[in-house]
Coordinates of C-alpha atoms and ligand atoms in Angstrom, one line a residue:
X180 CA 0.6 -160.9 -101.6
X181 CA 0.7 -164.4 -100.1
X182 CA 3.3 -166.8 -101.3
X183 CA 2.2 -170.2 -102.4
X184 CA 4.4 -173.1 -101.1
X185 CA 4.9 -176.4 -103.0
X186 CA 6.2 -179.7 -101.7
X187 CA 5.4 -180.5 -98.1
X188 CA 8.7 -182.4 -97.8
X189 CA 10.8 -179.2 -98.3
X190 CA 8.5 -176.3 -98.9
X191 CA 9.6 -173.5 -101.2
X192 CA 7.6 -170.8 -102.9
X193 CA 7.3 -170.1 -106.7
X194 CA 10.6 -168.1 -106.6
X195 CA 12.4 -171.0 -104.7
X196 CA 12.5 -169.2 -101.4
X197 CA 12.6 -171.3 -98.3
X198 CA 9.7 -171.5 -95.9
X199 CA 11.2 -169.9 -92.7
X200 CA 14.3 -168.0 -93.9
X201 CA 12.7 -166.7 -97.1
X202 CA 15.9 -166.7 -99.1
X203 CA 16.7 -168.3 -102.6
X204 CA 19.7 -169.3 -104.5
X205 CA 22.0 -166.4 -105.3
X206 CA 21.1 -164.5 -102.1
X207 CA 23.2 -166.4 -99.6
X208 CA 27.0 -166.9 -99.6
X209 CA 28.7 -170.3 -98.9
X210 CA 30.5 -168.6 -95.8
X211 CA 27.9 -167.8 -93.2
X212 CA 28.2 -166.0 -89.8
X213 CA 25.2 -167.1 -87.7
X214 CA 24.4 -164.8 -84.8
X215 CA 21.6 -165.0 -82.2
X216 CA 20.0 -161.5 -82.6
X217 CA 18.9 -159.3 -85.4
X218 CA 20.7 -156.4 -83.7
X219 CA 24.0 -158.4 -83.7
X220 CA 23.5 -159.2 -87.4
X221 CA 23.1 -155.4 -88.1
X222 CA 26.0 -154.4 -86.0
X223 CA 28.3 -156.9 -87.7
X224 CA 27.2 -155.9 -91.1
X225 CA 29.0 -152.6 -90.5
X226 CA 32.3 -154.7 -90.8
X227 CA 31.5 -155.7 -94.4
X228 CA 33.2 -154.1 -97.3
X229 CA 31.5 -150.8 -98.3
X230 CA 29.1 -151.6 -101.1
X231 CA 29.5 -149.7 -104.4
X232 CA 27.6 -146.4 -104.4
X233 CA 23.9 -146.9 -105.0
X234 CA 24.3 -150.7 -104.4
X235 CA 23.3 -151.4 -100.8
X236 CA 24.1 -154.7 -99.1
X237 CA 21.5 -157.5 -99.8
X238 CA 19.2 -157.6 -96.8
X239 CA 16.0 -159.7 -96.3
X240 CA 13.9 -160.3 -93.3
X241 CA 11.6 -163.3 -93.6
X242 CA 8.0 -163.5 -92.4
X243 CA 9.4 -165.4 -89.4
X244 CA 11.9 -162.7 -88.6
X245 CA 15.1 -164.3 -89.8
X246 CA 17.4 -161.5 -91.2
X247 CA 20.0 -162.4 -93.9
X248 CA 22.6 -159.8 -94.9
X249 CA 25.0 -160.6 -97.8
X250 CA 28.0 -158.6 -98.9
X251 CA 31.7 -158.9 -99.2
X252 CA 34.4 -159.2 -96.5
X253 CA 38.0 -158.7 -97.7
X254 CA 36.5 -159.1 -101.2
X255 CA 34.9 -162.5 -100.6
X256 CA 31.1 -163.1 -100.4
X257 CA 29.8 -163.7 -96.9
X258 CA 26.3 -163.8 -95.3
X259 CA 25.3 -162.8 -91.8
X260 CA 22.2 -164.6 -90.6
X261 CA 20.2 -163.9 -87.4
X262 CA 19.4 -167.3 -86.0
X263 CA 17.3 -166.4 -82.9
X264 CA 17.5 -168.9 -80.1
X265 CA 17.5 -172.6 -79.5
X266 CA 18.2 -175.7 -81.4
X267 CA 15.1 -175.8 -83.6
X268 CA 16.0 -172.3 -84.9
X269 CA 19.5 -173.4 -85.7
X270 CA 18.0 -176.4 -87.5
X271 CA 16.2 -174.0 -89.8
X272 CA 19.3 -171.9 -90.4
X273 CA 21.5 -174.7 -91.3
X274 CA 19.1 -176.8 -93.5
X275 CA 17.5 -173.9 -95.3
X276 CA 20.9 -172.3 -96.1
X277 CA 22.2 -175.6 -97.3
X278 CA 19.3 -175.9 -99.7
X279 CA 20.0 -172.5 -101.4
X280 CA 23.8 -172.6 -101.6
X281 CA 26.0 -174.4 -104.1
X282 CA 29.3 -176.1 -103.1
X283 CA 30.8 -176.6 -99.7
X284 CA 29.8 -174.2 -96.9
X285 CA 31.4 -172.9 -93.7
X286 CA 29.2 -171.7 -90.8
X287 CA 30.6 -169.9 -87.8
X288 CA 28.2 -169.2 -84.8
X289 CA 29.0 -166.1 -82.8
X290 CA 26.8 -166.2 -79.7
X291 CA 26.8 -165.3 -76.0
X292 CA 27.1 -168.1 -73.3
X293 CA 27.6 -168.8 -69.8
X294 CA 31.2 -169.5 -68.6
X295 CA 31.0 -172.8 -66.7
X296 CA 34.3 -172.8 -65.0
X297 CA 37.7 -171.2 -64.8
X298 CA 39.8 -170.1 -66.7
X299 CA 36.8 -168.9 -68.7
X300 CA 35.7 -165.5 -67.4
X301 CA 33.3 -162.6 -68.2
X302 CA 34.0 -161.1 -71.6
X303 CA 36.3 -163.9 -72.8
X304 CA 35.8 -165.6 -76.2
X305 CA 35.1 -169.3 -75.7
X306 CA 35.7 -171.5 -78.7
X307 CA 34.1 -174.9 -78.9
X308 CA 37.2 -176.5 -80.4
X309 CA 36.6 -179.7 -78.3
X310 CA 33.1 -179.9 -79.9
X311 CA 29.7 -179.9 -78.2
X312 CA 27.3 -182.0 -76.1
X313 CA 23.6 -181.3 -75.6
X314 CA 21.7 -181.3 -72.4
X315 CA 17.9 -181.9 -72.7
X316 CA 15.3 -182.1 -70.0
X317 CA 13.6 -185.5 -70.2
X318 CA 9.9 -185.1 -69.6
X319 CA 9.5 -188.8 -69.1
X320 CA 11.3 -188.5 -65.8
X321 CA 8.4 -186.4 -64.5
X322 CA 5.7 -188.5 -66.2
X323 CA 7.1 -191.6 -64.5
X324 CA 7.4 -189.7 -61.2
X325 CA 3.7 -188.8 -61.5
X326 CA 2.6 -192.3 -62.4
X327 CA 4.6 -193.7 -59.6
X328 CA 3.1 -191.3 -57.1
X329 CA -0.5 -192.0 -58.2
X330 CA 0.0 -195.7 -57.6
X331 CA 2.3 -195.8 -54.6
X332 CA 2.6 -193.8 -51.4
X333 CA 6.2 -192.6 -50.9
X334 CA 7.9 -194.4 -48.2
X335 CA 5.4 -197.2 -47.6
X336 CA 7.4 -199.7 -49.6
X337 CA 4.4 -201.2 -51.2
X338 CA 4.8 -203.7 -54.0
X339 CA 2.8 -205.2 -56.9
X340 CA 0.8 -202.0 -57.9
X341 CA -2.5 -203.3 -59.0
X342 CA -3.1 -200.6 -61.7
X343 CA 0.2 -201.0 -63.5
X344 CA 1.3 -204.4 -62.4
X345 CA 4.7 -203.2 -61.6
X346 CA 6.8 -203.9 -58.6
X347 CA 7.7 -200.8 -56.6
X348 CA 10.4 -199.8 -54.4
X349 CA 11.4 -196.7 -52.6
X350 CA 14.4 -194.5 -53.5
X351 CA 15.1 -191.2 -51.8
X352 CA 11.6 -191.1 -50.3
X353 CA 10.1 -191.2 -53.8
X354 CA 7.8 -194.0 -54.9
X355 CA 9.6 -195.7 -57.8
X356 CA 8.4 -198.3 -60.3
X357 CA 11.2 -200.9 -60.3
X358 CA 10.2 -202.3 -63.6
X359 CA 7.6 -204.4 -65.4
X360 CA 8.5 -207.9 -64.2
X361 CA 7.0 -210.9 -65.8
X362 CA 8.8 -213.7 -64.2
X363 CA 8.9 -212.8 -60.5
X364 CA 12.5 -211.5 -60.5
X365 CA 12.9 -208.4 -58.3
X366 CA 14.4 -205.4 -59.8
X367 CA 17.0 -203.5 -57.7
X368 CA 16.6 -200.1 -56.3
X369 CA 19.8 -198.5 -57.3
X370 CA 19.6 -198.3 -61.0
X371 CA 21.7 -201.3 -62.1
X372 CA 19.3 -204.1 -62.8
X373 CA 16.0 -204.6 -64.5
X374 CA 14.4 -208.1 -63.8
X375 CA 14.1 -210.4 -66.8
X376 CA 11.3 -209.4 -69.0
X377 CA 11.3 -205.9 -67.7
X378 CA 10.5 -202.9 -69.9
X379 CA 13.2 -200.3 -68.9
X380 CA 11.4 -197.4 -70.7
X381 CA 8.7 -197.6 -68.1
X382 CA 11.2 -197.6 -65.2
X383 CA 12.5 -194.8 -63.1
X384 CA 15.5 -196.8 -62.0
X385 CA 18.7 -195.2 -63.5
X386 CA 16.7 -192.5 -65.3
X387 CA 17.8 -188.9 -64.8
X388 CA 15.8 -185.7 -65.3
X389 CA 18.4 -184.5 -68.0
X390 CA 20.0 -186.5 -70.8
X391 CA 23.3 -185.6 -72.1
X392 CA 24.4 -186.5 -75.7
X393 CA 27.8 -187.7 -76.7
X394 CA 30.2 -185.1 -77.9
X395 CA 30.1 -183.9 -81.6
X396 CA 33.3 -182.5 -83.0
X397 CA 33.9 -179.1 -84.5
X398 CA 35.8 -178.6 -87.7
X399 CA 39.5 -178.6 -86.7
X400 CA 40.8 -176.5 -89.5
X401 CA 38.1 -173.8 -88.9
X402 CA 38.7 -174.1 -85.1
X403 CA 42.3 -173.4 -85.6
X404 CA 41.8 -170.4 -88.0
X405 CA 39.2 -168.9 -85.6
X406 CA 41.5 -169.3 -82.6
X407 CA 44.4 -167.6 -84.4
X408 CA 42.1 -164.7 -85.5
X409 CA 40.4 -164.3 -82.1
X410 CA 43.9 -164.2 -80.4
X411 CA 45.0 -161.6 -82.9
X412 CA 41.9 -159.5 -82.1
X413 CA 41.6 -159.8 -78.3
X414 CA 44.9 -161.4 -77.2
X415 CA 45.5 -165.0 -76.3
X416 CA 44.7 -164.5 -72.6
X417 CA 41.0 -163.7 -73.5
X418 CA 40.5 -166.7 -75.7
X419 CA 39.6 -170.1 -74.1
X420 CA 39.3 -173.4 -75.9
X421 CA 37.2 -176.2 -74.7
X422 CA 33.9 -178.2 -74.8
X423 CA 30.6 -176.5 -75.4
X424 CA 27.2 -177.6 -74.1
X425 CA 24.0 -176.6 -75.8
X426 CA 20.8 -176.9 -73.6
X427 CA 17.2 -177.0 -74.6
X428 CA 16.3 -174.3 -71.9
X429 CA 18.1 -171.2 -70.7
X430 CA 16.8 -172.2 -67.2
X431 CA 16.3 -175.8 -66.3
X432 CA 18.8 -177.6 -68.4
X433 CA 21.4 -174.9 -67.8
X434 CA 21.2 -175.6 -64.1
X435 CA 19.4 -172.3 -63.2
X436 CA 17.3 -172.9 -60.1
X437 CA 14.1 -171.3 -58.8
X438 CA 11.0 -172.3 -56.9
X439 CA 8.2 -171.9 -59.6
X440 CA 9.0 -175.3 -61.3
X441 CA 10.1 -178.7 -60.1
X442 CA 13.3 -178.8 -62.2
X443 CA 15.5 -181.3 -60.2
X444 CA 18.6 -179.5 -61.5
X445 CA 20.5 -178.4 -58.4
X446 CA 23.3 -180.8 -59.0
X447 CA 23.4 -180.5 -62.7
X448 CA 26.3 -178.1 -63.3
X449 CA 28.4 -180.0 -60.9
X450 CA 27.7 -183.3 -62.6
X451 CA 28.5 -181.8 -66.0
X452 CA 31.8 -180.4 -64.9
X453 CA 32.8 -183.6 -63.2
X454 CA 31.9 -185.7 -66.3
X455 CA 33.5 -183.2 -68.7
X456 CA 36.5 -181.4 -67.1
X457 CA 37.1 -179.4 -70.4
X458 CA 33.6 -178.0 -70.5
X459 CA 33.8 -174.1 -70.8
X460 CA 30.6 -172.7 -72.4
X461 CA 26.9 -173.3 -71.9
X462 CA 24.4 -171.9 -74.5
X463 CA 21.6 -173.1 -76.7
X464 CA 22.6 -173.7 -80.4
X465 CA 26.2 -174.9 -81.1
X466 CA 25.4 -178.6 -80.6
X467 CA 22.7 -178.4 -83.4
X468 CA 25.1 -176.7 -85.8
X469 CA 27.9 -179.2 -85.2
X470 CA 25.6 -182.2 -85.3
X471 CA 24.1 -181.1 -88.7
X472 CA 27.6 -180.3 -90.0
X473 CA 28.7 -183.9 -89.0
X474 CA 25.7 -185.2 -90.9
X475 CA 26.1 -183.0 -94.0
X476 CA 28.0 -185.6 -96.0
X477 CA 31.1 -183.3 -95.7
X478 CA 29.4 -180.4 -97.2
X479 CA 29.4 -178.1 -94.1
X480 CA 32.4 -177.1 -91.9
X481 CA 31.3 -175.5 -88.7
X482 CA 32.5 -174.1 -85.3
X483 CA 30.9 -172.1 -82.5
X484 CA 32.4 -169.2 -80.5
X485 CA 30.7 -167.3 -77.7
X486 CA 31.2 -164.2 -75.7
X487 CA 31.1 -165.2 -72.0
X488 CA 28.1 -163.1 -70.7
X489 CA 27.6 -164.8 -67.5
X490 CA 29.9 -166.5 -65.0
X491 CA 28.0 -169.5 -63.7
X492 CA 30.6 -170.2 -60.9
X493 CA 30.4 -166.7 -59.5
X494 CA 26.9 -165.6 -60.6
X495 CA 28.4 -162.5 -62.2
X496 CA 26.7 -161.1 -65.4
X497 CA 28.5 -158.8 -68.0
X498 CA 27.6 -155.1 -68.0
X499 CA 25.5 -155.0 -71.1
X500 CA 27.2 -151.8 -72.3
X501 CA 30.4 -153.8 -72.9
X502 CA 28.7 -156.4 -75.1
X503 CA 28.8 -154.5 -78.5
X504 CA 32.6 -154.1 -78.4
X505 CA 33.0 -157.8 -77.6
X506 CA 30.5 -158.7 -80.4
X507 CA 32.6 -156.5 -82.9
X508 CA 35.8 -158.3 -81.8
X509 CA 34.3 -161.8 -82.1
X510 CA 32.6 -160.9 -85.4
X511 CA 35.9 -159.6 -86.8
X512 CA 37.6 -162.8 -85.9
X513 CA 34.8 -164.9 -87.2
X514 CA 34.7 -163.1 -90.6
X515 CA 38.4 -163.3 -91.0
X516 CA 38.4 -167.1 -90.3
X517 CA 35.5 -167.6 -92.7
X518 CA 37.2 -166.0 -95.6
X519 CA 40.5 -167.8 -95.0
X520 CA 39.1 -171.3 -95.0
X521 CA 39.4 -173.1 -98.3
X522 CA 36.2 -174.6 -99.5
X523 CA 35.5 -177.1 -102.2
X524 CA 33.0 -175.4 -104.7
X525 CA 32.2 -178.8 -106.3
X526 CA 31.3 -180.8 -103.2
X527 CA 27.6 -180.0 -103.0
X528 CA 25.0 -178.3 -105.1
X529 CA 21.9 -176.3 -104.1
X530 CA 19.2 -178.9 -103.6
X531 CA 16.5 -176.3 -104.3
X532 CA 17.8 -176.2 -107.9
X533 CA 17.1 -179.9 -108.4
X534 CA 13.9 -180.2 -106.4
Ligands
R1P42 C1 19.8 -167.0 -74.5 O1 19.9 -165.8 -73.8 C2 20.5 -166.9 -75.8 O2 21.8 -166.3 -75.8 C3 22.7 -167.2 -76.3 C4 22.0 -168.6 -76.2 O3 22.5 -169.5 -77.0 C5 20.6 -168.2 -76.5 O4 20.4 -168.2 -77.9 O5 23.2 -167.0 -77.6 P1 22.8 -165.7 -78.6 O6 23.4 -164.5 -77.8 O7 23.6 -166.0 -79.8 O8 21.4 -165.7 -78.8
URA43 N1 23.2 -167.6 -73.0 C1 22.9 -168.8 -72.5 O1 22.3 -169.6 -73.1 N2 23.3 -168.9 -71.2 C2 23.9 -168.0 -70.5 O2 24.2 -168.3 -69.3 C3 24.3 -166.8 -71.0 C4 23.9 -166.6 -72.3

C-alpha cells in the first residue's frame, strides 16, 4: 500500500516514518554507524551481539534504498545505516535520524577515501580529527567563461562589450569580463580589484572553478576514542590523523582528470595540499556530517574515518579483495568508540514526536 505523507516541511507518514529513510521513533539508536554501502552495513551487522533466539536484528530498507539495522553492541543499542554517496545523502541520514531519536546522538562515518599525501597509504585508517573542508565545483565559472567568449574574442583585448556593457581584458588567453563598471574606473586583470560600482558576482577576476569551504571541526572526545580503538585494532602505524576534504564529485572536484569534460582541475590537488598541509583524506560525505553536527545545537557528536582505497599521489588502488577485512577492522573500532562515548539523554528529544 502507498503511504500518505503529511507536512511538506518535514514529511512523515501516518506511522511517523521519515520520507527517505523510512524509520520511526524506537527503530533507531542514538549511536549510529553510517557507512557508504548496503553491503558494508550488512557486513558490519555481523559484529553486533547475537540477538536472542527467534528475535532477529531490526532491519528496514526504505523505498529509496536506505538500510537501517539496529541491535546491541557490547550490550548497548546501536544502529548501522547505509548512507549511499555524496553530501545530499548524508544530509538525509543526519536530519531524518535526528528527527526520530530522543536525546544526544553520536554518529561515526566509516567510509573509503583517497589518501592525498604521505604518510597516509593504501589500507590505512584515516581519521578526520582535524575536521573537514568541502570542495565544490562552481558552475558559475563556466557560465561566465561562456558569456565572456560569446562577447569577446580571446586575445583581441577588446573593451566595452556592447551586449553586456562590461569592460573586458585578457587573462591567460581567455576573454574575461573585468567587471560591470559604472564610473569609468578600469578593473585590473589579476584578480585584486573591481572598479567602483562593479558587480563582482558577474566577474571572472579572482573566481576559481572550485570553491573550498572553511574547516569544520570534528568532536574531539569522539575523535580521541576512535583513534584509541583504531590503534588497538590495526596498530598505531596504520592510523593517520588529519584533515578531511569532501568533494561534490568523485571526479572533477577530487582532481581526477580526463578529456571528456572541461574540468579545469589539473592543479587542484596541488593547491589543496599547499593550502592545507594536514590534508590526508578525500571523499564525499564527512563535511556534511560534521557541518550538520556543528549546527545541531549540541545534540550530535560526529567524526569520520575512512579506509584509504586509493593513493592519489602514486595512483595505486587497493586490491578489492582486501577491503572486507579493513571494513571489519574500521567497523570494530567505530562501534567500540560509539558505545564508550558518554551521551546526554536529556539534551534533545525526537522532533517527530512533537510535530
Ligand atoms: C565513492 O566511490 C564513494 O566512496 C567513498 C566516497 O565518499 C563516496 O561515497 O565512501 P563510501 O565507501 O563510504 O561510499
Ligand atoms: N572514495 C572517494 O570519494 N575517492 C577516492 O579516491 C576513493 C574512494
